[in-house]
Amino acid sequence: MSTTESLQNVSVTTKANVYFDGKCVSHGLTLADGTKKSVGVILPSTLTFNTGAPEIMEGTSGRCEYKLAGSDTWVASGVGEKFSVPGNSSFEIRVSGEPYSYICHFG
Amino acid sequence: MSTTESLQNVSVTTKANVYFDGKCVSHGLTLADGTKKSVGVILPSTLTFNTGAPEIMEGTSGRCEYKLAGSDTWVASGVGEKFSVPGNSSFEIRVSGEPYSYICHFG
């Protein structure tokens, strides 16, 4: 499936965000219209993230499985696929093998 | 020391580059004039990198020590500081404690 290989005309924050001892690393982006996104990667692990704003995760390399709060079901998501996470919630994500690169769209 | 907190009007490659099992993660950038850079982070570790093109490393968070090929001397480098690495060479870099975020300028 096709994916977003690059994002144009953005401002990138040069300090990396490092979560879970480096199992997740991201860089913040601001688009020309002020929209905030981030690009990041999750290394092989199972992690739980809390959301403030709603998020849409878009895979750009590798694959993951995710489980939303209140669900018992792991769902696979790969390159070019997106999944939505409600605000003020959480989700588990697990990656094995190749790192999972993503774009996180907020709001 | 002041540093480059953000880079404006860039295209960012959404697939992360993962080196040394994730001890170094970077994202490639292309500036409006076609110049290539990357933003990345090195987690606590001692790593050896080979260069193709010459590189200038600029610290944006944390600190590191580096040792150029042919040198016996570790040199400290922190936020807002830069160091140059010749092309077709190598350098060792070590980070302890806080991750070292950087901009890599090529050429």
Coordinates of C-alpha atoms in Angstrom, one line a residue:
Chain A
M1 CA 0.0 0.0 0.0
S2 CA 1.3 3.5 -0.8
T3 CA 2.3 5.7 2.1
T4 CA 3.5 9.2 2.8
E5 CA 7.2 9.0 2.0
S6 CA 7.9 12.6 2.9
L7 CA 6.3 15.7 4.4
Q8 CA 7.0 19.0 2.6
N9 CA 7.4 22.5 3.9
V10 CA 7.6 21.7 7.6
S11 CA 9.5 23.0 10.5
V12 CA 11.2 20.2 12.5
T13 CA 12.1 20.4 16.1
T14 CA 15.7 19.4 16.3
K15 CA 15.6 17.9 19.9
A16 CA 14.4 14.3 19.7
N17 CA 11.6 13.0 21.9
V18 CA 12.9 9.8 23.6
Y19 CA 10.3 7.5 25.2
F20 CA 10.7 4.2 27.0
D21 CA 14.5 4.3 27.1
G22 CA 14.5 4.8 23.3
K23 CA 12.1 2.2 22.3
C24 CA 10.2 5.1 20.7
V25 CA 11.9 8.1 19.3
S26 CA 10.1 11.0 17.5
H27 CA 10.7 14.5 16.2
G28 CA 8.0 17.2 16.3
L29 CA 6.9 18.9 13.1
T30 CA 4.9 22.0 12.4
L31 CA 3.3 22.4 9.0
A32 CA 3.0 25.7 7.1
D33 CA -0.6 26.1 8.4
G34 CA 0.4 25.6 12.0
T35 CA -0.7 22.0 12.2
K36 CA 1.4 19.8 14.5
K37 CA 2.5 16.3 13.6
S38 CA 5.4 14.1 14.6
V39 CA 7.5 11.5 12.8
G40 CA 8.8 8.6 14.8
V41 CA 9.8 5.0 15.1
I42 CA 9.0 2.2 17.5
L43 CA 11.6 -0.5 18.0
P44 CA 10.6 -4.1 18.8
S45 CA 8.7 -3.9 22.1
T46 CA 5.2 -3.7 23.6
L47 CA 4.4 -0.2 24.8
T48 CA 1.4 1.7 26.3
F49 CA 0.9 5.3 25.2
N50 CA -1.5 7.8 26.7
T51 CA -3.2 10.4 24.5
G52 CA -4.1 14.0 25.1
A53 CA -5.4 15.1 21.8
P54 CA -6.9 12.4 19.5
E55 CA -4.2 10.9 17.3
I56 CA -4.1 9.2 13.9
M57 CA -1.1 6.9 13.4
E58 CA 0.0 6.3 9.8
G59 CA 2.6 3.6 9.2
T60 CA 5.4 4.5 6.8
S61 CA 7.7 1.4 7.3
G62 CA 7.4 -1.9 9.0
R63 CA 4.2 -3.0 10.8
C64 CA 2.7 -3.0 14.3
E65 CA -0.2 -4.4 16.2
Y66 CA -2.3 -2.1 18.4
K67 CA -5.0 -2.5 21.0
L68 CA -7.2 0.4 22.0
A69 CA -8.2 1.0 25.6
G70 CA -11.3 -1.1 26.4
S71 CA -10.6 -3.5 23.6
D72 CA -9.4 -7.1 23.8
T73 CA -8.4 -7.2 20.2
W74 CA -5.0 -6.7 18.7
V75 CA -5.2 -5.3 15.2
A76 CA -2.4 -5.3 12.6
S77 CA -1.4 -2.1 10.9
G78 CA 1.2 -1.7 8.2
V79 CA 2.6 0.7 5.6
G80 CA 0.1 3.1 4.3
E81 CA -2.5 2.1 6.9
K82 CA -3.9 4.4 9.6
F83 CA -5.6 3.9 12.9
S84 CA -7.3 6.4 15.2
V85 CA -6.9 6.8 18.9
P86 CA -9.4 8.9 20.9
G87 CA -8.2 11.8 23.0
N88 CA -7.6 11.3 26.8
S89 CA -7.3 7.6 26.2
S90 CA -4.5 5.1 25.7
F91 CA -3.4 2.3 23.4
E92 CA -1.0 -0.5 23.5
I93 CA 1.3 -1.1 20.5
R94 CA 3.6 -4.0 19.8
V95 CA 6.3 -4.3 17.2
S96 CA 8.4 -7.3 16.4
G97 CA 11.2 -7.6 13.9
E98 CA 11.6 -4.5 11.7
P99 CA 11.1 -1.1 13.3
Y100 CA 7.7 0.5 12.8
S101 CA 8.0 4.1 11.4
Y102 CA 5.0 6.3 11.6
I103 CA 3.5 9.7 11.2
C104 CA 1.4 10.9 14.1
H105 CA -1.3 13.3 13.1
F106 CA -2.9 15.1 16.0
G107 CA -6.5 16.4 16.5
Chain B
M1 CA 25.2 28.0 24.3
S2 CA 22.4 28.7 21.8
T3 CA 21.5 26.1 19.3
T4 CA 19.3 25.5 16.3
E5 CA 16.0 24.6 17.9
S6 CA 14.2 24.1 14.7
L7 CA 14.8 23.9 10.9
Q8 CA 12.2 25.6 8.8
N9 CA 10.9 24.9 5.3
V10 CA 12.2 21.4 5.0
S11 CA 11.0 18.1 3.6
V12 CA 11.3 15.3 6.0
T13 CA 11.6 11.6 5.1
T14 CA 9.0 9.8 7.1
K15 CA 10.9 6.5 7.4
A16 CA 13.4 6.6 10.3
N17 CA 16.9 5.5 9.9
V18 CA 17.7 3.0 12.7
Y19 CA 21.4 2.2 13.4
F20 CA 23.0 0.0 16.0
D21 CA 19.8 -1.6 17.1
G22 CA 18.3 1.8 17.8
K23 CA 21.1 3.4 19.7
C24 CA 21.0 6.0 16.9
V25 CA 17.8 7.0 15.2
S26 CA 17.6 9.8 12.5
H27 CA 15.3 11.3 10.0
G28 CA 16.5 12.7 6.7
L29 CA 15.8 16.3 5.7
T30 CA 15.9 18.2 2.4
L31 CA 16.1 21.9 2.6
A32 CA 14.4 24.2 0.1
D33 CA 17.7 24.7 -1.8
G34 CA 18.2 20.9 -2.1
T35 CA 20.7 20.6 0.8
K36 CA 20.5 17.4 2.7
K37 CA 20.7 17.2 6.5
S38 CA 19.5 14.8 9.1
V39 CA 18.2 15.2 12.7
G40 CA 18.8 12.4 15.1
V41 CA 19.6 11.2 18.5
I42 CA 22.2 8.9 20.1
L43 CA 21.3 7.0 23.2
P44 CA 23.8 6.1 25.9
S45 CA 26.4 4.0 24.1
T46 CA 29.8 4.1 22.3
L47 CA 29.4 3.8 18.6
T48 CA 31.6 4.0 15.5
F49 CA 30.3 5.8 12.4
N50 CA 31.9 5.8 9.0
T51 CA 31.5 8.9 6.8
G52 CA 31.0 9.2 3.1
A53 CA 30.7 12.9 2.6
P54 CA 32.2 15.1 5.2
E55 CA 29.9 15.8 8.1
I56 CA 29.4 18.6 10.7
M57 CA 27.6 17.4 13.8
E58 CA 25.7 20.1 15.8
G59 CA 24.4 19.3 19.3
T60 CA 20.9 20.3 20.0
S61 CA 20.4 18.5 23.4
G62 CA 22.5 16.6 25.8
R63 CA 26.2 16.1 25.2
C64 CA 28.7 13.6 23.7
E65 CA 32.4 12.9 23.4
Y66 CA 33.9 12.1 20.1
K67 CA 37.2 10.8 18.8
L68 CA 38.2 11.2 15.2
A69 CA 40.0 8.5 13.3
G70 CA 43.7 8.7 13.9
S71 CA 43.3 10.6 17.2
D72 CA 43.7 9.3 20.7
T73 CA 41.8 12.2 22.2
W74 CA 38.1 12.2 23.3
V75 CA 36.7 15.7 22.9
A76 CA 33.5 16.8 24.6
S77 CA 30.7 18.5 22.6
G78 CA 27.4 19.9 23.8
V79 CA 24.4 22.0 22.9
G80 CA 25.2 24.5 20.3
E81 CA 28.7 23.1 19.7
K82 CA 29.8 21.6 16.4
F83 CA 32.5 19.3 15.3
S84 CA 33.6 18.3 11.8
V85 CA 34.4 14.9 10.5
P86 CA 36.3 14.4 7.2
G87 CA 34.8 12.4 4.4
N88 CA 35.6 8.8 3.9
S89 CA 36.7 8.5 7.4
S90 CA 35.2 7.5 10.7
F91 CA 34.7 8.7 14.3
E92 CA 33.7 7.2 17.6
I93 CA 31.1 8.8 19.7
R94 CA 30.1 8.1 23.2
V95 CA 27.1 9.3 25.2
S96 CA 26.2 8.7 28.8
G97 CA 23.2 9.8 30.7
E98 CA 20.9 12.1 28.7
P99 CA 20.4 11.3 25.0
Y100 CA 22.5 13.5 22.6
S101 CA 20.3 15.1 19.9
Y102 CA 22.0 16.4 16.8
I103 CA 21.8 17.9 13.4
C104 CA 24.1 16.3 10.9
H105 CA 25.1 18.7 8.1
F106 CA 26.6 17.1 5.1
G107 CA 29.3 18.3 2.7

